[in-house]
Coordinates of C-alpha atoms and ligand atoms in Angstrom, one line a residue:
X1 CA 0.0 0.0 0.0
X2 CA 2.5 2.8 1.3
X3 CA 5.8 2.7 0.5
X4 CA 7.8 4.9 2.7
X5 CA 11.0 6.4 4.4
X6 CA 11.4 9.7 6.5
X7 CA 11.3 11.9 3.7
X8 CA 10.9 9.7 0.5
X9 CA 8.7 6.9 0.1
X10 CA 10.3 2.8 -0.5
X11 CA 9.3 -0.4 0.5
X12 CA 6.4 -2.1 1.4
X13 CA 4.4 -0.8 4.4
X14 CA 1.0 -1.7 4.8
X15 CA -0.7 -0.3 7.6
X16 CA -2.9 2.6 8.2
X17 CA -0.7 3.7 10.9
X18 CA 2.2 4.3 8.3
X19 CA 0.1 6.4 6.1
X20 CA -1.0 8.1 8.9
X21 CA 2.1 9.1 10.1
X22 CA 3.6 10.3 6.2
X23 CA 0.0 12.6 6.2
X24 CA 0.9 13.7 9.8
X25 CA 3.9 14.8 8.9
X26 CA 3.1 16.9 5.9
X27 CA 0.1 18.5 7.5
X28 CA 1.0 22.0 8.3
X29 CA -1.6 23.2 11.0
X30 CA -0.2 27.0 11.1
X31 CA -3.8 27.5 9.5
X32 CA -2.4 28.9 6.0
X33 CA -3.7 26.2 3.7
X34 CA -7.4 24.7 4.9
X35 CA -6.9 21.2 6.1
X36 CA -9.2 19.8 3.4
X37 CA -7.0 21.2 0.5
X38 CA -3.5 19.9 2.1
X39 CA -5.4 16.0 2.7
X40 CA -6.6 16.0 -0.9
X41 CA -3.4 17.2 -2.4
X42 CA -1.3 14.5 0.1
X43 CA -3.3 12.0 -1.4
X44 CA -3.4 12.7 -4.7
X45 CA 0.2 13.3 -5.0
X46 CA 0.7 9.8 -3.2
X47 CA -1.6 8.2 -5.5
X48 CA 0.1 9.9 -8.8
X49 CA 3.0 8.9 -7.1
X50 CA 2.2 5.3 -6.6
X51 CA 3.5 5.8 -3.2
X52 CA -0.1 4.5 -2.6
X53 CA 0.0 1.7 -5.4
X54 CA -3.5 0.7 -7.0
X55 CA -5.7 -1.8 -5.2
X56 CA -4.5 -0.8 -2.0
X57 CA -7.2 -0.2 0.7
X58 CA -7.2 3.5 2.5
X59 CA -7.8 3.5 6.2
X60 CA -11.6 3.8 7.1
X61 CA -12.3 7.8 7.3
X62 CA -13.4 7.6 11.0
X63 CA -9.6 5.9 11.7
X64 CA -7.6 8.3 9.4
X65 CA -9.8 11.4 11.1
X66 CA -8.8 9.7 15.0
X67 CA -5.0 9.3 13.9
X68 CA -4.7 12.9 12.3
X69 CA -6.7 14.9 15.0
X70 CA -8.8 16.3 12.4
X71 CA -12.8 16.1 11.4
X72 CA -14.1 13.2 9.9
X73 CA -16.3 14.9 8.2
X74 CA -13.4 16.3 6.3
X75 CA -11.4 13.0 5.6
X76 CA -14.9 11.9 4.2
X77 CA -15.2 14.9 1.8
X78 CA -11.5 14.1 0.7
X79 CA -12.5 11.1 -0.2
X80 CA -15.0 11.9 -1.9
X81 CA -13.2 14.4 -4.1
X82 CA -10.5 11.6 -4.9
X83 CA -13.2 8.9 -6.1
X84 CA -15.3 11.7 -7.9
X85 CA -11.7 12.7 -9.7
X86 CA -11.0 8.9 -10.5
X87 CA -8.2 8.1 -7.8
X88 CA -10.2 5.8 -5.9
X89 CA -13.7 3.9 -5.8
X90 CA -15.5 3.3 -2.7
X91 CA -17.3 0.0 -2.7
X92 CA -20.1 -0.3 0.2
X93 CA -19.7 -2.1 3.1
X94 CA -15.8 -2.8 1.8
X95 CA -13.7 0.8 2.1
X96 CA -11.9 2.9 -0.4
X97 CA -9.5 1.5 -2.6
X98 CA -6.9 3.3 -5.0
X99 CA -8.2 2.9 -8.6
X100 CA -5.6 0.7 -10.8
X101 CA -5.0 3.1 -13.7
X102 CA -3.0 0.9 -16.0
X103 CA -2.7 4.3 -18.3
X104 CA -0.3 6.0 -15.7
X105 CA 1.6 2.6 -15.1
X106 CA 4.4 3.4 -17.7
X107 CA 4.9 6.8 -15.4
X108 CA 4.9 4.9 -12.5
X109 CA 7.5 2.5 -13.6
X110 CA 9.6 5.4 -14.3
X111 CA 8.7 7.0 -11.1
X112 CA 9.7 3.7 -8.5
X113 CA 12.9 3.5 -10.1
X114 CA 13.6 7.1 -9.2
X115 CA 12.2 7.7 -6.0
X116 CA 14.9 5.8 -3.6
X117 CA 17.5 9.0 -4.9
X118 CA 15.1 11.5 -5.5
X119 CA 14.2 14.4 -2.6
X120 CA 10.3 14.6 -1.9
X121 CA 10.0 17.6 -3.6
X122 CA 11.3 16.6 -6.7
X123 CA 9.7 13.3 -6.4
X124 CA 6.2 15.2 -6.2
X125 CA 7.1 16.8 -9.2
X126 CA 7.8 13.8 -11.4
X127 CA 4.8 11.9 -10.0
X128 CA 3.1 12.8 -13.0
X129 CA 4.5 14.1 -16.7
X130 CA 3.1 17.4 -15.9
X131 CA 4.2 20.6 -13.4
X132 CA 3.6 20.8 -10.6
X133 CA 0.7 23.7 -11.6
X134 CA -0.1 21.5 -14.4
X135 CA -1.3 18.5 -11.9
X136 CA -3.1 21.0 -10.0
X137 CA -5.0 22.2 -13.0
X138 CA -5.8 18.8 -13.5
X139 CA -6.2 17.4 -10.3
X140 CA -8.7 20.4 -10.1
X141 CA -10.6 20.2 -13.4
X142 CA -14.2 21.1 -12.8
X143 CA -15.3 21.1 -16.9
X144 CA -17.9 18.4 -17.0
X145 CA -18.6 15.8 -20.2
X146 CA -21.9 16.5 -19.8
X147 CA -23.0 20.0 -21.3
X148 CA -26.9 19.3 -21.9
X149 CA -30.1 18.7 -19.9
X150 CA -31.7 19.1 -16.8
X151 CA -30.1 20.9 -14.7
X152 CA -26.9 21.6 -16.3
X153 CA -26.0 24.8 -14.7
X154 CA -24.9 27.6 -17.0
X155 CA -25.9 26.0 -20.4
X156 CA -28.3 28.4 -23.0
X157 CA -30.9 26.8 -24.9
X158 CA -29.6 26.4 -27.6
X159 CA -32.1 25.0 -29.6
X160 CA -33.9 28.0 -29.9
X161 CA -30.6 29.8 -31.8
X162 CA -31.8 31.9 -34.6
X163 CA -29.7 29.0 -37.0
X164 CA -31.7 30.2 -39.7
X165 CA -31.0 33.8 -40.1
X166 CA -27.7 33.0 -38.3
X167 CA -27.1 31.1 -41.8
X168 CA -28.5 33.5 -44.1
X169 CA -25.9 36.1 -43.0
X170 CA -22.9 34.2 -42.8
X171 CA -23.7 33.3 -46.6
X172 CA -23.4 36.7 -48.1
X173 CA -19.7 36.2 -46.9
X174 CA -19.3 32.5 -48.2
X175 CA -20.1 33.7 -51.5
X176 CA -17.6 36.7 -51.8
X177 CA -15.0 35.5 -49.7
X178 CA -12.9 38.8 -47.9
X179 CA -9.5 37.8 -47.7
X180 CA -9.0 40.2 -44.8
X181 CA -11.8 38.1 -42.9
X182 CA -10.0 34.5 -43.5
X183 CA -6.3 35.8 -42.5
X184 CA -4.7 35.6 -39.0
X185 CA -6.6 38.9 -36.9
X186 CA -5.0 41.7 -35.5
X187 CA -5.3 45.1 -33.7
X188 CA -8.3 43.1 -30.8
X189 CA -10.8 41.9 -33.9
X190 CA -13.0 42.9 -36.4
X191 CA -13.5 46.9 -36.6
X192 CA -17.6 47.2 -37.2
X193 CA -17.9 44.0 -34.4
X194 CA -16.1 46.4 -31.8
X195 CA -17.9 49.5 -33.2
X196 CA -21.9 47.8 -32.5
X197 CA -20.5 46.4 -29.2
X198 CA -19.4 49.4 -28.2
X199 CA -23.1 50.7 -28.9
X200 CA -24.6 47.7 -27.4
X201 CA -22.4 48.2 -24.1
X202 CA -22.6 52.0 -24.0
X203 CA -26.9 51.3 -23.4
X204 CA -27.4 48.1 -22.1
X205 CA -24.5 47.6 -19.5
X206 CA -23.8 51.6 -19.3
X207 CA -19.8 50.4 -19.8
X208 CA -18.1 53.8 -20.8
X209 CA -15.6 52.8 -23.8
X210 CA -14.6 54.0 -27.7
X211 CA -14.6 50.8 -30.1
X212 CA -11.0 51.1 -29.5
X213 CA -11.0 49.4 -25.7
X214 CA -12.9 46.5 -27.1
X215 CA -10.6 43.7 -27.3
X216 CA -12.8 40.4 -28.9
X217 CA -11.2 37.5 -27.8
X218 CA -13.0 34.1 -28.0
X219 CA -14.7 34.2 -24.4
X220 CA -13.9 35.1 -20.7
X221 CA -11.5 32.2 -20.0
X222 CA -9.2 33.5 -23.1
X223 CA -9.7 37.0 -21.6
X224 CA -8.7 36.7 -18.3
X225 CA -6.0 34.6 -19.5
X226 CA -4.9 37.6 -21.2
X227 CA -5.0 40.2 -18.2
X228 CA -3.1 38.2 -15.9
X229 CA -0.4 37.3 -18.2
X230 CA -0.1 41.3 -18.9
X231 CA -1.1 42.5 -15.8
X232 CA 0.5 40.3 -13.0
X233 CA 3.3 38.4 -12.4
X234 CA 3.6 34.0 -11.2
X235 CA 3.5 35.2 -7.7
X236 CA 1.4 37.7 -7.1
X237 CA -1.7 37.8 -5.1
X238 CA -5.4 37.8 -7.1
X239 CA -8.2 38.3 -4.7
X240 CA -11.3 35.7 -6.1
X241 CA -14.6 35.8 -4.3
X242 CA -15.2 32.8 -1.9
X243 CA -17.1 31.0 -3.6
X244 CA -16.5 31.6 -7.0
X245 CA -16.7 29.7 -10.8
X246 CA -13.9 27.2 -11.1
X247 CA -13.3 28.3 -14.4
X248 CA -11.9 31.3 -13.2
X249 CA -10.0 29.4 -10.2
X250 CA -8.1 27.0 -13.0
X251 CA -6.9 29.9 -15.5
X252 CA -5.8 31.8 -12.2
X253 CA -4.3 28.8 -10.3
X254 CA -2.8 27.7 -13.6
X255 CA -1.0 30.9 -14.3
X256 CA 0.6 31.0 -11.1
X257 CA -0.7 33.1 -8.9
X258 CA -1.7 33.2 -5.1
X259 CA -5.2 32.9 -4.8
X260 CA -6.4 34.8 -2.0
X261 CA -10.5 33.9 -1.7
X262 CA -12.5 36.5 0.1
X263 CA -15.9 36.1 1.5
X264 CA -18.9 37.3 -0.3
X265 CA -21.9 38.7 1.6
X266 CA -25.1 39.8 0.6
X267 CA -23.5 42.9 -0.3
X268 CA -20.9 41.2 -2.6
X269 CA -17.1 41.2 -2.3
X270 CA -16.6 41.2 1.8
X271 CA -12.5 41.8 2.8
X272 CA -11.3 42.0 5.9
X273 CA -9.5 45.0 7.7
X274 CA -6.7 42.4 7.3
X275 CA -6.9 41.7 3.4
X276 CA -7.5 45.5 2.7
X277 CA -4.0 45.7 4.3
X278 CA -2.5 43.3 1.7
X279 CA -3.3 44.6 -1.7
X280 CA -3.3 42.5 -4.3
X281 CA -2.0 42.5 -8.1
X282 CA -6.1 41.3 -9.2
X283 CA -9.4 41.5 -8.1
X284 CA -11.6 39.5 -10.0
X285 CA -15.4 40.1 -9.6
X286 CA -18.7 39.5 -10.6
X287 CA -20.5 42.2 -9.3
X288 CA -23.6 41.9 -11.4
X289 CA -24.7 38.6 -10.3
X290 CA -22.3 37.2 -7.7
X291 CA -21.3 33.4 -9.3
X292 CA -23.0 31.3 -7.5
X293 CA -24.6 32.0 -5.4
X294 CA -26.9 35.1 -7.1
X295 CA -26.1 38.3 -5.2
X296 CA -25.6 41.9 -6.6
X297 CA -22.7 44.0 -5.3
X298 CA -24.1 47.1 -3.3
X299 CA -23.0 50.8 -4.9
X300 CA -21.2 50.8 -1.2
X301 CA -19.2 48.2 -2.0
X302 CA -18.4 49.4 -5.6
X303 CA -17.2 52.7 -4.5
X304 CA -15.3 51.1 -1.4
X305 CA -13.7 48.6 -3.9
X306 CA -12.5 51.3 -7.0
X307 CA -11.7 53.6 -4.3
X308 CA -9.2 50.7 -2.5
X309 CA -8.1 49.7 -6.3
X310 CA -7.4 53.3 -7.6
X311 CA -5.4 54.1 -4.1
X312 CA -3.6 50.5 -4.1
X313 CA -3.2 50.3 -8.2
X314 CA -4.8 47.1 -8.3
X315 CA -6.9 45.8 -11.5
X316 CA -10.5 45.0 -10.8
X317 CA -11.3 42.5 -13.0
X318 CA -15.5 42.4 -13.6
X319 CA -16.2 39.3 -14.6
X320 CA -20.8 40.2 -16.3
X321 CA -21.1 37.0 -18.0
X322 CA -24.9 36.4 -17.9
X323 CA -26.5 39.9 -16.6
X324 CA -28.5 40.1 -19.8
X325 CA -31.0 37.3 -18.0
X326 CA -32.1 39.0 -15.2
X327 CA -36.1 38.5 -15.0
X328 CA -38.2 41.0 -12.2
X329 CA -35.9 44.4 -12.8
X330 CA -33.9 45.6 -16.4
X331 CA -29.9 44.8 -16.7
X332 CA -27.9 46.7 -13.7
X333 CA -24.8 49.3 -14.8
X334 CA -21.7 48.0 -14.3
X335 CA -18.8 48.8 -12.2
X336 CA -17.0 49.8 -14.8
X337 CA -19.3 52.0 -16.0
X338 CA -18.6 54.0 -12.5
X339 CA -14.6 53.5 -12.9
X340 CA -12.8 56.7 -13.0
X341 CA -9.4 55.8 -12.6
X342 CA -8.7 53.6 -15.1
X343 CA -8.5 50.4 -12.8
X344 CA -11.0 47.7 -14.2
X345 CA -11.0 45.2 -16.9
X346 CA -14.8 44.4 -17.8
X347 CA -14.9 41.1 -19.7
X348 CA -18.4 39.3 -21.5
X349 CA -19.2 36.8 -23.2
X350 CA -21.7 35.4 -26.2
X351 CA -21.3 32.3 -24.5
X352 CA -24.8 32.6 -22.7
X353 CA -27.0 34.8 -24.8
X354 CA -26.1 33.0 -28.2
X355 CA -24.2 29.6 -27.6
X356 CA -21.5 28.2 -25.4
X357 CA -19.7 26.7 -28.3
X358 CA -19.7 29.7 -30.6
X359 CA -16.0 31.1 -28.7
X360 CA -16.4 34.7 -28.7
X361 CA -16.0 37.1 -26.2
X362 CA -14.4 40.0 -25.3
X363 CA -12.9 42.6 -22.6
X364 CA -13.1 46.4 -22.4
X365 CA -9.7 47.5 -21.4
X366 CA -8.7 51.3 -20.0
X367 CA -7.1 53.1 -22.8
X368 CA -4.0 53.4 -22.2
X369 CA -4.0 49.4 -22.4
X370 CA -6.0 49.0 -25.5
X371 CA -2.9 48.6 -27.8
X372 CA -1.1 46.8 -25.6
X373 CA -3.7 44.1 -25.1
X374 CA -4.5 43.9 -29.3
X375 CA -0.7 43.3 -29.3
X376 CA -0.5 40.5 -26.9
X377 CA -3.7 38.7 -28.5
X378 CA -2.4 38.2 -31.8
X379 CA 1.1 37.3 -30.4
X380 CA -0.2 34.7 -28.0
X381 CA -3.2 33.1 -29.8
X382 CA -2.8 34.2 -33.7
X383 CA -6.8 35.5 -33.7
X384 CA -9.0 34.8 -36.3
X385 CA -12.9 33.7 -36.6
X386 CA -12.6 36.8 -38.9
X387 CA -16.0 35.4 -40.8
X388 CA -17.9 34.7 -37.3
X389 CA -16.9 38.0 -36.3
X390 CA -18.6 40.1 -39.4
X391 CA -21.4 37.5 -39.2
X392 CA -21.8 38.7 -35.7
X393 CA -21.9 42.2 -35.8
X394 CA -24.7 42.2 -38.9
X395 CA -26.5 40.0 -36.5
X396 CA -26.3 42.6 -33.9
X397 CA -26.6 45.8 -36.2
X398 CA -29.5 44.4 -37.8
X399 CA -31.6 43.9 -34.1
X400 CA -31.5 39.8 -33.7
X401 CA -29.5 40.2 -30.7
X402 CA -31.6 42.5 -28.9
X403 CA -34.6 40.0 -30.0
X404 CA -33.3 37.0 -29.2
X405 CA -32.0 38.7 -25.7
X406 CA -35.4 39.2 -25.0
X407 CA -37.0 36.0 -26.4
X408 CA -34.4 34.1 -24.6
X409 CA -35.7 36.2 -21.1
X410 CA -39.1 35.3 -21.4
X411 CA -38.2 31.8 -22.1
X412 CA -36.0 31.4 -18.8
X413 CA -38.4 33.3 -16.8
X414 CA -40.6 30.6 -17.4
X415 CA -38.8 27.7 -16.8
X416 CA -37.1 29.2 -13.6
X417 CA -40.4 29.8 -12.2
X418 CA -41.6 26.2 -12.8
X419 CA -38.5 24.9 -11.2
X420 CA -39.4 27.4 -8.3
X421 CA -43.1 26.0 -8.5
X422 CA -41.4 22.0 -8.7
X423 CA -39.4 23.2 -5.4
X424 CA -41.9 24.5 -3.5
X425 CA -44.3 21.8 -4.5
X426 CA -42.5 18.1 -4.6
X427 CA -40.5 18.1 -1.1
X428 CA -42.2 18.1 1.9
X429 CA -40.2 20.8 3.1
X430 CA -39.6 23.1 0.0
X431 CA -35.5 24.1 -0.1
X432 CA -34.8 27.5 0.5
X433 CA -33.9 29.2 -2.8
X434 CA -31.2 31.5 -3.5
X435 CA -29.7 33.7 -6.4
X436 CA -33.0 33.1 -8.6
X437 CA -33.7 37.0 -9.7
X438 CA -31.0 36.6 -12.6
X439 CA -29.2 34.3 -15.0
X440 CA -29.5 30.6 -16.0
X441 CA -29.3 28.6 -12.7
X442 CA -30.9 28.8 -8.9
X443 CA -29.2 27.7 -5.5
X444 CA -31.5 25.0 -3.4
X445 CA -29.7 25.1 -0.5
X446 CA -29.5 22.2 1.8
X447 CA -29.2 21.5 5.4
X448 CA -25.2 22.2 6.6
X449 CA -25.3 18.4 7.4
X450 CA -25.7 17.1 4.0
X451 CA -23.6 15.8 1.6
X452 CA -23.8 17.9 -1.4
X453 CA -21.5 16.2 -3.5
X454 CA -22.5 13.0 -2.6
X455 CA -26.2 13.6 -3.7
X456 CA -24.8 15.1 -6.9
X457 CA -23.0 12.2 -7.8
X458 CA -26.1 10.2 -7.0
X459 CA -28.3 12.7 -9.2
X460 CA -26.0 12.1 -11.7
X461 CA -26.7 8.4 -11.4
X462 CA -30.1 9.2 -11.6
X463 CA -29.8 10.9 -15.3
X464 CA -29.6 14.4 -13.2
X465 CA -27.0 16.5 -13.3
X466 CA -26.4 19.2 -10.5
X467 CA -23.0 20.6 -9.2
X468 CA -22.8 20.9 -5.5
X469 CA -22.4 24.3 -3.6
X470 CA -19.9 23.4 -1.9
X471 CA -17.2 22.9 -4.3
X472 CA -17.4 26.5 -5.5
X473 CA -15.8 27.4 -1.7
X474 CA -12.2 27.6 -0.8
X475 CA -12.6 24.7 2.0
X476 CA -15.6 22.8 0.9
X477 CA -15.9 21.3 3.9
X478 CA -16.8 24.1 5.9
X479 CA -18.9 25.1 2.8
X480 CA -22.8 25.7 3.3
X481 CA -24.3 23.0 1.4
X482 CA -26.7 23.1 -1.6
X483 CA -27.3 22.6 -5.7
X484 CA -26.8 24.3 -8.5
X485 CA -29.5 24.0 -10.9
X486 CA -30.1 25.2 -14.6
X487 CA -33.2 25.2 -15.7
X488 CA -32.2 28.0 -19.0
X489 CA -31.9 24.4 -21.2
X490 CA -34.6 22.2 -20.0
X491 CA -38.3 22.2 -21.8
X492 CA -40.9 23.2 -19.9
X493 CA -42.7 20.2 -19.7
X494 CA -39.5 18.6 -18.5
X495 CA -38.7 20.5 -15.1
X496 CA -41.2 19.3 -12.8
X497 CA -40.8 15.1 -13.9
X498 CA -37.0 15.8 -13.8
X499 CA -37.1 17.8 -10.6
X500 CA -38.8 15.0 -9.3
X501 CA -36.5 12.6 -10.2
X502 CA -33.8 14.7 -8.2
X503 CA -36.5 15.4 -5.3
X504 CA -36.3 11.3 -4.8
X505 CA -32.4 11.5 -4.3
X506 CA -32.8 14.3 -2.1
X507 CA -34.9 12.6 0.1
X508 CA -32.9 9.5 0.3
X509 CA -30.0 11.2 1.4
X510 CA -31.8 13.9 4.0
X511 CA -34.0 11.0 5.7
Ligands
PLP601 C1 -18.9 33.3 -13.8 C2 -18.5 32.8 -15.1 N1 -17.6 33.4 -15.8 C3 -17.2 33.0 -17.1 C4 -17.8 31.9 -17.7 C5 -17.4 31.3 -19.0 O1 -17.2 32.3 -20.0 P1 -16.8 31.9 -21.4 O2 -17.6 30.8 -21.9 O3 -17.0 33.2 -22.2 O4 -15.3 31.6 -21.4 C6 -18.8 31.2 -16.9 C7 -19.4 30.0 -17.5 O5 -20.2 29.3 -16.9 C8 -19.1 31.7 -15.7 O6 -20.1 31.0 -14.9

């Protein structure tokens, strides 16, 4: 099972009382890194390792928790994670076992030979083929195979794309083919794209920007990308709100830099007396429609935050990836739109209002950082989608965008209040609801004693998939507990049978 030595890890030793001791030491309880986090990564790292060799049994959770001093709660949650990544598989009434994964056995090979010379640093390191931030991108992924159906948070309908007209335009530029339009892009994308969005923004999300500042990049992932690599340095500190998308937590993570996740309240973005005293290089925010759990940051709390990034020189990053949807009230203004200083990146998407898969997006960048950032683009990624671009901005010049905005709102309205109705109705005691005013998924919450993930993965089984609250939060298992749920891509007549479907997992798992 374990194979180890004071610092590395050789020979045969078999008893949870060894791997015990190898977690015990590595556990740093100086309360920098959540104990959850530094039990996962241990693990993983000794499965990827095959200090923990495939087929071997992992000590019971309640035994592992008594040895290490710590929650079990939190050794269960671990395990958890590890069998929902693919490291191990719990079979009931047996234990946890590590999974064999003949595909890393090559690697491991590699890896015994080397360990008995190598320090445990290094040995962490070659554990897998990738670096060290490479295995924690992986070992952190949170995209799911699944992209369709009930209740796939996040996910348009995209059955109801105007394909049709979409067509007819892109046509007229199939049949005289602009060289111009089917060349690498520079200079941040097509010109009359950037001059409509800059329209569209201006009235709808009252963002203050010349066509110049628009920067169209294919989505928020490739644009945040791009700030951090121009804006901060591996090292520095980003501020994310606690919870927040793990999207956004894998480009950051991956580029190097120290998370530092604040609490959100019902006011949005919450920091401490003792963060404000730590500026960091980034702030990245979704101020709109707090992701996810549904809040809008107070005008307070924007002034309070430009005012702290104008005085520190930190970038806000505003993250407005879905405000269009929002159903009892129109769209809100942005924070940038309130910026004076020059200190926030506002980045968007077509990702939600047309189609996930369609890859364009953009950011509106202070102007003394336009250039700069059309630069970068076309050196990093070599832009193009010059045809998609034009098709888009005669799409949104001629008024479809603006009607299938609003079609698109009525639609969701719809469907999120049957969900509400299908809450409220099908469980004896209806869930409390959050984040439900705006965008494409709702928050049931559940009691702080469930397991969240556990009844996702058991939805899942069921044909239903959810993600669990508690994964979007820096230590999960102090997390509030609850479900994400999109309803923006599920028929009408299919949210109360569905929701009914997950109502019977619920219940099995809440007693
Ligand atoms: C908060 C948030 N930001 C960004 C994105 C993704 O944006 P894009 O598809 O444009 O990369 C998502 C997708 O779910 C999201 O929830």
């Amino acid at each position: 099972m374990i194979r180890a030595s004071s610092g590395n890890i050789q020979g045969p030793l078999l008893t949870s009382s060894v791997l015990s001791d190898w977690l015990a030491q590595r556990l740093a309880r100086d309360g920098a890194s959540p104990i959850y986090r530094q039990l996962h990564h241990l693990l993983q790292q000794a499965i990827l390792l095959h200090t923990l060799t495939p087929g071997s049994k992992l000590p019971s959770s309640r035994l592992l928790a008594d040895e290490l001093a710590i929650a079990r709660n939190t050794v269960t949650n671990v395990y958890e994670q590890l069998a929902l990544e693919g490291y191990v598989r719990t079979l009931r009434g047996s234990g946890t076992y590590v999974v064999d994964n003949t595909a890393d056995e090559i690697v491991g090979r590699d890896e015994r030979a080397g360990l008995a010379t190598a320090s445990s640093a290094a040995a962490e390191h070659r554990g897998s083929l990738l670096s060290a931030r490479g295995q924690r991108l992986i070992s952190t992924a949170g995209a799911s195979n699944r992209q369709w159906g009930a209740f796939m948070p996040g996910v348009p309908d995209v059955t109801t794309f105007p394909a049709r007209v979409w067509s007819r335009l892109q046509n007229r530029y199939w049949r005289r083919p602009q060289a111009e339009l089917m060349t690498y892009s520079t200079g941040g994308g097509y010109g009359p794209l950037r001059q409509t969005l800059a329209d569209y923004l201006r009235t709808a999300r009252s963002v203050r920007c010349a066509p110049e500042q628009i920067i169209i990049t294919t989505g928020i992932h490739q644009s945040v990308d791009l700030a951090v690599r121009l804006l901060a340095d591996v090292g520095d500190v980003v501020w994310t709100e606690d919870p927040c998308y793990w999207g956004m937590r894998s480009v950051l993570q991956s580029s190097g830099l120290q998370m530092r996740p604040i609490p959100v309240d019902a006011e949005g973005l919450n920091p401490s007396a003792a963060d404000l005293a730590e500026p960091p290089k980034l702030i990245l925010v979704t101020p709109s429609h707090q992701y996810p759990l549904g809040m809008v940051m107070s005008l307070a709390r924007r002034r309070m935050l430009l005012e702290y990034a104008r005085r520190t020189k930190s970038w806000i990053i505003e993250d407005d990836y879905d405000s269009e949807f929002r159903y009892a009230s129109r769209p809100l203004a942005s924070l940038q739109g309130l910026d004076t200083a020059g200190q926030v990146i506002y980045v968007g998407s077509f990702g939600k209002i047309l189609y996930p898969g369609l890859r364009i997006g953009y950011l509106v960048v202070p102007e003394a950082l336009a250039g700069k950032f059309a630069i970068a683009l076309a050196e990093l990624y070599r832009e193009g989608q010059g045809v998609q671009q034009a098709v888009l901005a005669d799409f949104i010049e001629q008024g479809h965008f603006t009607s299938h905005i609003r079609r698109m709102r009525n639609a969701y309205g719809m469907r999120r209040q049957l969900l509400m109705d299908a809450i409220a109705n099908r469980l004896g005691e209806p869930l409390p609801v959050l984040g439900d005013e705006a965008g494409l998924h709702l928050v049931a919450r559940l009691p702080d004693t469930a397991n969240d993930q556990l009844i996702m993965r058991e939805a899942l089984a069921a044909g239903i998939a959810t993600r669990a609250l508690s994964t979007y939060f820096s230590d999960p298992a102090q997390a509030p507990r609850g479900l994400l749920l999109g309803y923006a891509c599920v028929p009408d007549q299919e949210i109360g049978p569905s929701f009914g479907t997950l109502a019977n997992v619920i219940e099995r798992y809440l007693g």
